[in-house]
XYZ file of C-alpha atoms in Angstrom:
53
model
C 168.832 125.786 87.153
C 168.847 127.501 90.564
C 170.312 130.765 91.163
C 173.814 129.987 92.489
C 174.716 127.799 89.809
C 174.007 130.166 87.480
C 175.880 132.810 89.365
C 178.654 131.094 89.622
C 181.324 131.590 86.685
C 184.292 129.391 85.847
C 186.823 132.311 85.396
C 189.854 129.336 83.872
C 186.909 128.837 81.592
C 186.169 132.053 80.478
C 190.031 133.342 80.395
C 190.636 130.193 78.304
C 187.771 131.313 76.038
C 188.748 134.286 75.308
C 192.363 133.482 74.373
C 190.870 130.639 72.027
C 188.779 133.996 70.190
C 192.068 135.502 69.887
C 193.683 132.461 68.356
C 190.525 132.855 65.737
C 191.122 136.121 65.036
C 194.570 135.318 64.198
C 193.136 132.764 61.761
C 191.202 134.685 59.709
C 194.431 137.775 60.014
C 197.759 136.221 59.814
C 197.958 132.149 59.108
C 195.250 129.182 59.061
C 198.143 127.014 61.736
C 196.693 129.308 64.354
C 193.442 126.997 64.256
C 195.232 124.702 65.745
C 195.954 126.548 69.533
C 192.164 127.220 69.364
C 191.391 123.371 69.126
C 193.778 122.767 71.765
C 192.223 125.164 73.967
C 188.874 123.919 72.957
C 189.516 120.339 74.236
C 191.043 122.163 77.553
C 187.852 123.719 78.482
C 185.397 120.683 77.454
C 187.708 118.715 80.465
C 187.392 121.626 82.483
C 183.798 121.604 82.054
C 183.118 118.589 82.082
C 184.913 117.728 85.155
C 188.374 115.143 85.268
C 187.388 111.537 85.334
């Protein structure tokens, strides 16, 4: 891996990430239905990631 690719940061990706912890956190807190915004989010940043075919 050179050095701008790993420089470079996917900031959707990262925001997306963290609101996906939060939904977690809200699993374990308040309600297990929460899991459900984290798996969304999930399959949002895999397509992000993973480019749109």
């Amino acid at each position: 891996m050179s050095k701008e690719t790993s420089k470079k940061m996917n900031k959707k990706v990262v925001f997306l990430s963290l609101i996906a912890l939060g939904f977690l956190a809200l699993t374990f807190f308040v309600d297990w239905i929460f899991i459900i915004g984290a798996v969304i989010i999930m399959i949002i940043n895999q397509r992000e990631l993973l480019g749109k075919k």
